[in-house]
Coordinates of C-alpha atoms in Angstrom, one line a residue:
X1 CA 0.0 0.0 0.0
X2 CA 1.4 3.4 -1.0
X3 CA 1.7 5.9 1.8
X4 CA 0.1 9.3 1.5
X5 CA 2.3 11.8 -0.1
X6 CA 1.6 14.4 2.6
X7 CA -0.4 14.1 5.8
X8 CA -1.0 16.1 8.9
X9 CA -2.7 15.1 12.1
X10 CA -3.8 17.4 14.9
X11 CA -1.6 20.2 13.6
X12 CA -1.6 23.3 15.9
X13 CA 0.5 26.4 15.8
X14 CA 0.7 29.6 17.8
X15 CA 3.0 32.6 17.4
X16 CA 2.3 33.4 21.0
X17 CA 0.9 31.1 23.7
X18 CA -2.3 33.2 24.0
X19 CA -2.8 33.4 20.2
X20 CA -3.3 30.1 18.5
X21 CA -3.3 30.5 14.7
X22 CA -4.0 26.9 13.6
X23 CA -6.3 24.5 15.4
X24 CA -6.2 20.7 14.9
X25 CA -5.6 20.8 11.2
X26 CA -6.0 17.5 9.3
X27 CA -4.9 17.3 5.7
X28 CA -4.1 14.5 3.3
X29 CA -2.6 14.7 -0.2
X30 CA -2.1 12.2 -3.0
X31 CA 0.2 12.3 -6.0
X32 CA -1.0 14.8 -8.6
X33 CA -3.7 16.3 -6.3
X34 CA -4.5 20.1 -6.4
X35 CA -5.7 21.4 -3.0
X36 CA -6.8 25.0 -2.7
X37 CA -6.8 26.6 0.8
X38 CA -9.4 29.3 1.0
X39 CA -10.2 31.7 3.8
X40 CA -10.3 35.4 4.7
X41 CA -7.2 37.4 5.7
X42 CA -5.8 36.2 9.0
X43 CA -7.4 32.8 8.8
X44 CA -4.0 31.0 8.8
X45 CA -3.4 30.1 5.2
X46 CA 0.2 31.3 5.0
X47 CA 1.0 29.9 8.4
X48 CA -0.2 26.5 7.3
X49 CA 2.0 26.5 4.2
X50 CA 5.0 27.6 6.3
X51 CA 4.4 24.6 8.6
X52 CA 4.0 22.2 5.7
X53 CA 7.3 23.5 4.2
X54 CA 9.2 23.1 7.4
X55 CA 9.9 26.8 7.9
X56 CA 7.7 26.8 11.0
X57 CA 7.5 23.9 13.5
X58 CA 4.0 23.1 14.8
X59 CA 3.4 23.3 18.5
X60 CA 1.3 20.1 18.4
X61 CA 0.6 17.3 15.9
X62 CA 2.7 15.7 13.2
X63 CA 3.4 16.3 9.5
X64 CA 4.4 13.2 7.5
X65 CA 6.0 13.5 4.1
X66 CA 6.0 10.3 2.1
X67 CA 5.4 8.4 5.3
X68 CA 8.2 10.0 7.3
X69 CA 8.1 12.7 9.9
X70 CA 8.9 16.0 8.2
X71 CA 11.5 16.7 10.9
X72 CA 13.5 13.6 10.0
X73 CA 14.5 15.1 6.6
X74 CA 17.7 17.1 6.1
X75 CA 16.8 20.5 4.6
X76 CA 18.3 19.8 1.1
X77 CA 16.6 16.3 1.0
X78 CA 13.2 17.9 2.0
X79 CA 13.6 20.6 -0.6
X80 CA 13.9 18.0 -3.3
X81 CA 10.4 16.8 -2.4
X82 CA 8.5 19.9 -1.2
X83 CA 8.9 23.5 -2.1
X84 CA 7.3 26.8 -1.1
X85 CA 6.6 29.7 -3.5
X86 CA 6.1 32.7 -1.2
X87 CA 3.7 35.6 -1.9
X88 CA 6.4 38.2 -1.1
X89 CA 10.2 38.2 -1.1
X90 CA 12.7 41.0 -0.5
X91 CA 16.1 40.1 -1.9
X92 CA 19.3 41.1 -0.2
X93 CA 21.2 41.7 -3.4
X94 CA 20.1 42.8 -6.9
X95 CA 20.3 39.3 -8.4
X96 CA 19.3 39.0 -12.0
X97 CA 16.0 37.2 -12.9
X98 CA 18.0 34.2 -14.2
X99 CA 20.1 34.0 -11.0
X100 CA 16.9 34.2 -8.9
X101 CA 15.4 31.3 -10.8
X102 CA 18.6 29.3 -10.7
X103 CA 18.4 29.3 -6.9
X104 CA 15.5 26.9 -7.3
X105 CA 18.1 24.3 -8.4
X106 CA 20.1 24.6 -5.1
X107 CA 18.6 21.5 -3.5
X108 CA 20.0 19.4 -6.3
X109 CA 23.5 20.7 -6.0
X110 CA 26.3 19.8 -3.6
X111 CA 28.3 22.4 -1.7
X112 CA 30.4 24.6 -4.0
X113 CA 29.0 22.9 -7.2
X114 CA 28.3 25.1 -10.1
X115 CA 25.1 24.7 -12.0
X116 CA 25.3 22.0 -14.7
X117 CA 24.2 22.3 -18.3
X118 CA 21.0 20.4 -17.3
X119 CA 20.3 23.1 -14.6
X120 CA 20.7 25.8 -17.2
X121 CA 18.3 24.1 -19.5
X122 CA 15.7 23.7 -16.8
X123 CA 16.0 27.4 -15.9
X124 CA 15.7 28.5 -19.5
X125 CA 12.7 26.3 -20.0
X126 CA 10.7 27.7 -17.0
X127 CA 11.7 31.3 -18.0
X128 CA 10.3 30.6 -21.5
X129 CA 7.3 28.8 -20.0
X130 CA 6.3 31.9 -18.0
X131 CA 7.1 34.4 -20.6
X132 CA 9.9 36.1 -18.8
X133 CA 12.9 34.8 -20.8
X134 CA 13.6 38.3 -22.1
X135 CA 13.9 39.6 -18.5
X136 CA 16.6 37.0 -17.6
X137 CA 19.4 39.6 -17.3
X138 CA 17.3 42.3 -15.6
X139 CA 17.8 43.0 -11.9
X140 CA 15.1 41.4 -9.9
X141 CA 14.8 44.5 -7.8
X142 CA 14.0 46.7 -10.9
X143 CA 11.1 44.7 -12.5
X144 CA 7.4 45.1 -11.7
X145 CA 5.6 43.4 -8.8
X146 CA 3.9 41.1 -11.2
X147 CA 7.1 40.2 -13.0
X148 CA 8.7 39.5 -9.6
X149 CA 5.8 37.2 -8.8
X150 CA 6.4 35.3 -12.1
X151 CA 10.1 35.0 -11.2
X152 CA 9.3 33.5 -7.8
X153 CA 7.0 31.0 -9.5
X154 CA 9.7 30.2 -12.0
X155 CA 12.1 29.5 -9.2
X156 CA 9.6 27.1 -7.6
X157 CA 9.1 25.3 -10.9
X158 CA 12.8 25.0 -11.5
X159 CA 13.1 23.2 -8.1
X160 CA 11.5 20.2 -9.8
X161 CA 10.0 18.9 -6.5
X162 CA 7.0 16.6 -6.0
X163 CA 4.9 19.0 -4.0
X164 CA 4.7 22.8 -4.6
X165 CA 3.1 25.0 -1.9
X166 CA 2.0 28.2 -3.6
X167 CA 1.0 31.2 -1.4
X168 CA -1.5 33.3 -3.5
X169 CA 0.4 32.7 -6.8
X170 CA -1.9 34.8 -8.9
X171 CA -1.7 37.9 -6.7
X172 CA -0.3 41.0 -8.5
X173 CA -0.8 39.3 -11.9
X174 CA -2.9 40.5 -14.8
X175 CA -5.7 38.3 -16.1
X176 CA -3.6 36.7 -18.8
X177 CA -0.8 35.7 -16.4
X178 CA -3.3 34.5 -13.8
X179 CA -4.7 32.1 -16.4
X180 CA -1.2 31.1 -17.5
X181 CA -0.1 30.1 -14.0
X182 CA -3.2 28.1 -13.3
X183 CA -3.0 26.3 -16.6
X184 CA 0.7 25.4 -16.0
X185 CA -0.2 24.1 -12.6
X186 CA -3.0 22.0 -14.0
X187 CA -0.8 20.5 -16.6
X188 CA 2.0 19.7 -14.2
X189 CA -0.5 18.0 -11.9
X190 CA -1.3 15.6 -14.7
X191 CA 2.4 14.7 -14.8
X192 CA 2.2 13.8 -11.1
X193 CA 3.2 17.1 -9.3
X194 CA 1.0 17.9 -6.3
X195 CA -0.1 21.5 -5.3
X196 CA -1.3 23.2 -2.1
X197 CA -2.4 26.7 -3.1
X198 CA -3.6 29.4 -0.8
X199 CA -6.0 31.7 -2.5
X200 CA -8.7 34.4 -2.1
X201 CA -10.4 33.3 -5.3
X202 CA -13.2 30.7 -4.9
X203 CA -13.7 30.9 -8.7
X204 CA -10.2 29.6 -9.3
X205 CA -10.9 26.8 -6.9
X206 CA -14.1 25.9 -8.8
X207 CA -12.1 25.7 -12.1
X208 CA -8.9 24.0 -11.0
X209 CA -9.0 22.4 -7.5
X210 CA -9.5 18.7 -6.8
X211 CA -10.2 19.6 -3.2
X212 CA -10.9 22.7 -1.2
X213 CA -9.8 23.3 2.4
X214 CA -11.7 26.3 3.9
X215 CA -10.1 27.9 6.9
X216 CA -11.7 30.4 9.3
X217 CA -9.9 31.7 12.3
X218 CA -7.5 28.8 12.1
X219 CA -10.1 26.1 12.0
X220 CA -10.9 23.8 9.1
X221 CA -14.7 24.4 8.5
X222 CA -14.9 22.6 5.1
X223 CA -12.9 20.0 3.3
X224 CA -14.1 18.4 0.1
X225 CA -14.8 18.8 -3.6
X226 CA -15.2 22.4 -4.7
X227 CA -18.6 21.7 -6.3
X228 CA -19.8 20.4 -3.0
X229 CA -18.1 22.8 -0.6
X230 CA -18.3 26.2 -2.3
X231 CA -21.9 27.2 -1.7
X232 CA -23.3 30.7 -1.5
X233 CA -24.2 30.3 2.1
X234 CA -20.8 29.0 3.1
X235 CA -18.9 31.7 1.2
X236 CA -21.1 34.5 2.7
X237 CA -20.6 33.1 6.2
X238 CA -16.8 32.8 5.9
X239 CA -15.9 35.9 3.8
X240 CA -18.7 38.2 5.1
X241 CA -20.1 39.1 1.6
X242 CA -23.3 38.2 -0.2
X243 CA -22.3 36.1 -3.2
X244 CA -23.9 34.5 -6.2
X245 CA -22.7 31.4 -7.9
X246 CA -22.8 31.3 -11.7
X247 CA -23.4 27.9 -13.4
X248 CA -22.4 26.7 -16.9
X249 CA -21.7 23.7 -18.9
X250 CA -23.6 21.5 -21.3
X251 CA -27.1 20.4 -20.7
X252 CA -27.1 17.6 -18.1
X253 CA -23.6 18.6 -16.8
X254 CA -24.4 21.9 -15.2
X255 CA -21.6 22.9 -12.8
X256 CA -20.7 25.9 -10.7
X257 CA -18.2 28.0 -12.7
X258 CA -17.7 31.3 -10.9
X259 CA -18.4 33.1 -7.6
X260 CA -19.3 36.8 -7.8
X261 CA -20.3 39.3 -5.1
X262 CA -23.8 40.5 -5.0
X263 CA -24.1 44.3 -4.9
X264 CA -26.5 45.8 -2.4
X265 CA -30.0 46.0 -4.0
X266 CA -31.3 49.6 -4.3
X267 CA -34.7 49.5 -2.5
X268 CA -37.2 52.4 -2.1
X269 CA -39.4 52.6 1.0
X270 CA -42.3 53.0 -1.5
X271 CA -41.8 49.4 -2.6
X272 CA -43.6 48.4 0.6
X273 CA -46.9 49.6 -0.8
X274 CA -46.4 48.7 -4.5
X275 CA -47.7 45.3 -5.6
X276 CA -44.7 43.3 -6.7
X277 CA -42.3 45.8 -5.1
X278 CA -39.3 44.5 -3.2
X279 CA -40.6 45.1 0.3
X280 CA -44.2 44.2 -0.6
X281 CA -42.8 40.8 -1.8
X282 CA -40.7 40.4 1.4
X283 CA -43.8 40.8 3.5
X284 CA -45.6 38.1 1.5
X285 CA -42.6 35.7 1.6
X286 CA -42.3 36.2 5.4
X287 CA -45.4 34.0 5.7
X288 CA -43.2 31.1 4.8
X289 CA -39.9 32.2 6.4
X290 CA -38.4 35.3 8.1
X291 CA -36.9 37.9 5.8
X292 CA -33.8 39.7 7.1
X293 CA -32.6 42.8 5.3
X294 CA -29.4 44.6 6.1
X295 CA -29.6 48.3 5.2
X296 CA -26.1 49.6 4.6
X297 CA -24.3 52.7 3.4
X298 CA -21.7 55.2 4.4
X299 CA -22.4 58.2 6.7
X300 CA -24.6 60.7 5.1
X301 CA -26.5 58.2 2.9
X302 CA -29.8 58.8 4.8
X303 CA -30.2 55.4 6.4
X304 CA -32.2 56.7 9.3
X305 CA -34.4 59.0 7.0
X306 CA -35.1 55.8 4.9
X307 CA -36.2 54.0 8.0
X308 CA -38.4 56.9 9.1
X309 CA -40.0 57.0 5.6
X310 CA -40.6 53.2 5.7
X311 CA -42.3 53.5 9.2
X312 CA -44.6 56.3 7.9
X313 CA -45.7 54.3 4.9
X314 CA -46.2 51.1 7.0
X315 CA -48.4 53.0 9.5
X316 CA -50.4 54.6 6.7
X317 CA -51.1 51.2 5.1
X318 CA -52.0 49.6 8.5
X319 CA -48.9 47.4 8.3
X320 CA -47.8 46.8 11.9
X321 CA -44.3 48.0 12.6
X322 CA -42.1 48.0 15.7
X323 CA -38.5 48.5 16.8
X324 CA -36.3 51.5 17.3
X325 CA -35.0 54.4 15.2
X326 CA -32.0 56.5 16.2
X327 CA -32.1 60.0 14.5
X328 CA -29.4 62.5 15.2
X329 CA -29.7 65.8 17.0
X330 CA -28.0 68.8 15.6
X331 CA -26.8 72.2 16.7
X332 CA -25.7 74.9 14.2
X333 CA -25.5 72.2 11.5
X334 CA -23.4 69.9 13.5
X335 CA -24.5 66.5 14.8
X336 CA -24.2 66.7 18.6
X337 CA -26.2 63.7 19.8
X338 CA -28.4 60.6 19.0
X339 CA -31.9 60.0 20.1
X340 CA -33.6 56.6 20.5
X341 CA -37.2 56.4 19.5
X342 CA -39.7 53.6 20.2
X343 CA -41.6 53.1 16.9
X344 CA -44.7 51.6 18.6
X345 CA -45.3 54.3 21.2
X346 CA -43.3 57.3 19.8
X347 CA -41.5 57.6 23.2
X348 CA -37.9 58.9 22.9
X349 CA -34.8 59.4 24.9
X350 CA -31.3 60.8 24.4
X351 CA -29.1 57.8 23.6
X352 CA -25.7 59.4 23.1
X353 CA -23.8 62.6 23.3
X354 CA -20.4 63.6 21.9
X355 CA -17.5 61.8 23.6
X356 CA -15.4 64.3 25.5
X357 CA -12.4 62.0 25.0
X358 CA -12.2 60.3 28.4
X359 CA -15.6 58.7 28.7
X360 CA -15.9 55.5 30.6
X361 CA -18.4 52.7 30.2
X362 CA -20.4 52.4 27.0
X363 CA -18.6 54.6 24.5
X364 CA -17.0 54.8 21.1
X365 CA -14.3 57.2 20.0
X366 CA -17.1 59.6 18.9
X367 CA -20.1 58.9 21.2
X368 CA -20.8 58.4 24.9
X369 CA -23.9 56.3 25.4
X370 CA -26.3 56.7 28.3
X371 CA -26.6 53.4 30.0
X372 CA -30.2 53.9 31.2
X373 CA -31.3 54.7 27.6
X374 CA -29.6 51.6 26.3
X375 CA -31.4 49.5 29.0
X376 CA -34.7 51.2 28.0
X377 CA -34.1 50.5 24.3
X378 CA -33.4 46.8 25.1
X379 CA -36.6 46.6 27.0
X380 CA -38.4 48.2 24.0
X381 CA -36.9 45.6 21.7
X382 CA -37.5 42.7 24.1
X383 CA -41.2 43.6 24.6
X384 CA -41.9 44.7 21.0
X385 CA -45.0 43.0 19.6
X386 CA -44.8 40.4 16.8
X387 CA -45.3 42.9 14.0
X388 CA -45.2 42.6 10.2
X389 CA -42.1 44.8 10.1
X390 CA -39.3 45.1 12.7
X391 CA -36.8 48.1 12.3
X392 CA -33.6 48.3 14.2
X393 CA -31.6 51.4 13.6
X394 CA -28.8 50.4 14.2
X395 CA -26.6 47.5 15.3
X396 CA -23.0 48.8 15.4
X397 CA -19.6 48.2 16.9
X398 CA -21.0 47.9 20.5
X399 CA -23.1 44.9 19.5
X400 CA -21.1 43.2 16.8
X401 CA -17.6 43.7 18.1
X402 CA -18.0 44.1 21.9
X403 CA -21.1 42.2 22.8
X404 CA -22.7 45.3 24.4
X405 CA -25.5 47.8 23.5
X406 CA -28.7 46.6 22.0
X407 CA -28.3 42.9 22.9
X408 CA -32.0 42.3 22.7
X409 CA -31.9 43.3 19.1
X410 CA -29.1 40.8 18.4
X411 CA -31.2 38.1 20.1
X412 CA -34.3 38.8 18.1
X413 CA -32.3 38.5 14.8
X414 CA -30.3 35.5 16.0
X415 CA -33.5 33.6 17.0
X416 CA -35.6 34.7 14.0
X417 CA -38.2 36.4 16.1
X418 CA -39.5 38.6 13.3
X419 CA -41.3 38.4 10.0
X420 CA -39.5 41.1 8.1
X421 CA -36.6 42.8 9.8
X422 CA -34.7 45.8 8.5
X423 CA -31.4 46.3 10.4
X424 CA -29.1 49.2 9.7
X425 CA -25.5 48.1 9.5
X426 CA -22.7 50.5 8.7
X427 CA -20.5 49.5 5.7
X428 CA -17.4 48.7 7.7
X429 CA -19.3 46.1 9.8
X430 CA -21.2 44.5 7.0
X431 CA -18.7 41.5 6.7
X432 CA -19.1 40.8 10.4
X433 CA -22.9 41.0 10.1
X434 CA -22.9 38.6 7.1
X435 CA -20.7 36.1 8.9
X436 CA -23.3 36.1 11.7
X437 CA -26.4 36.1 9.3
X438 CA -25.3 34.6 6.0
X439 CA -28.9 34.3 4.8
X440 CA -29.5 38.1 5.0
X441 CA -30.1 40.2 1.9
X442 CA -28.1 43.4 1.7
X443 CA -29.9 46.5 0.5
X444 CA -29.1 50.1 -0.2
X445 CA -31.7 52.7 0.7
X446 CA -33.0 54.8 -2.2
X447 CA -35.1 57.9 -1.3
X448 CA -37.4 59.9 -3.6
X449 CA -37.4 63.6 -3.0

């Protein structure tokens, strides 16, 4: 029985004792397999590749390379089997492009050996393969970032190892060179070379991966065929963005081909009372399942005004509405405070005033929140009737980042205690909100004046 080419068991790594980056990673690889490692920034992709290459030593677990513990290999012996192509590299000296690529042959040379004619042929072949042969005499430090990336990939290909670890290989490359690299990788895999590729591109994984490993905060949350693993719900939850998967192929062989982000839908409050309108349809569909809408936009885009208009239209049409709205208070054209308004009763309180800079308790760099008003708003949300429409303006950094503030609002959304909920979320917090509520639809408020 042939041993796995590469295998990890219970792999854990931490840069600091209190900051574990990788948790209990299990990975197996066979000859010629292409594994894409996907995940958001900071999820541990580069750290995992560094552990697999032997640059970093795991705190727990084992890595086996061709049935042997990775630590049992001498560096040159290991480098003949497994190689790492980093995303970034800062050279100490202004080596030529050809000299940089020739360094990939180092594991195959003895001390003080000069490159052979075979080494030279291999280097020229990969330079030609990647379309940078004409740059061979240029200083690596004086070529573009994309050309440097191609040079690093050429060095990895010149290494002629059995496994290549590639850290975001298509970063900094134009569309043509992205396609070229992925096609070369695919063809080499057919010759028996295996690849582990970290990437931010689910579409590339759909087209080229045999398997996908999805990391989130250092944990493997999915491991399987890309067609099975890369769903709209999963990508939205991991990356914090609404996505749409495009399908293609011949009839009877329809497959996922690309993942694209969904832009926020422009929605007018008036669509609530227009038959077939977006909000009108949401109210109808809520009879089958709750409809969560995240209203987003930068400061000054009128999110609170949009919510006030929606409330007025709902009340006029006898559509029951509850929740809270937080309009600003102004002095000489300057926003100086925030009110909190109970939609059901119209009762209001001062929620926040400008932070003098040394505020304690519930505060952000700009606002100091009144603790009693926050408690009152939580009671309003907790006791709000089961209405057709729930409005929460807004859930912000206190709730989504610190676990404070309108916690009753978070609970209502988490437990689906609503029919149609419109929750105001500032743009910077939208990824966090979508990780929490991947089923939500993101909308942009359009107002008619």
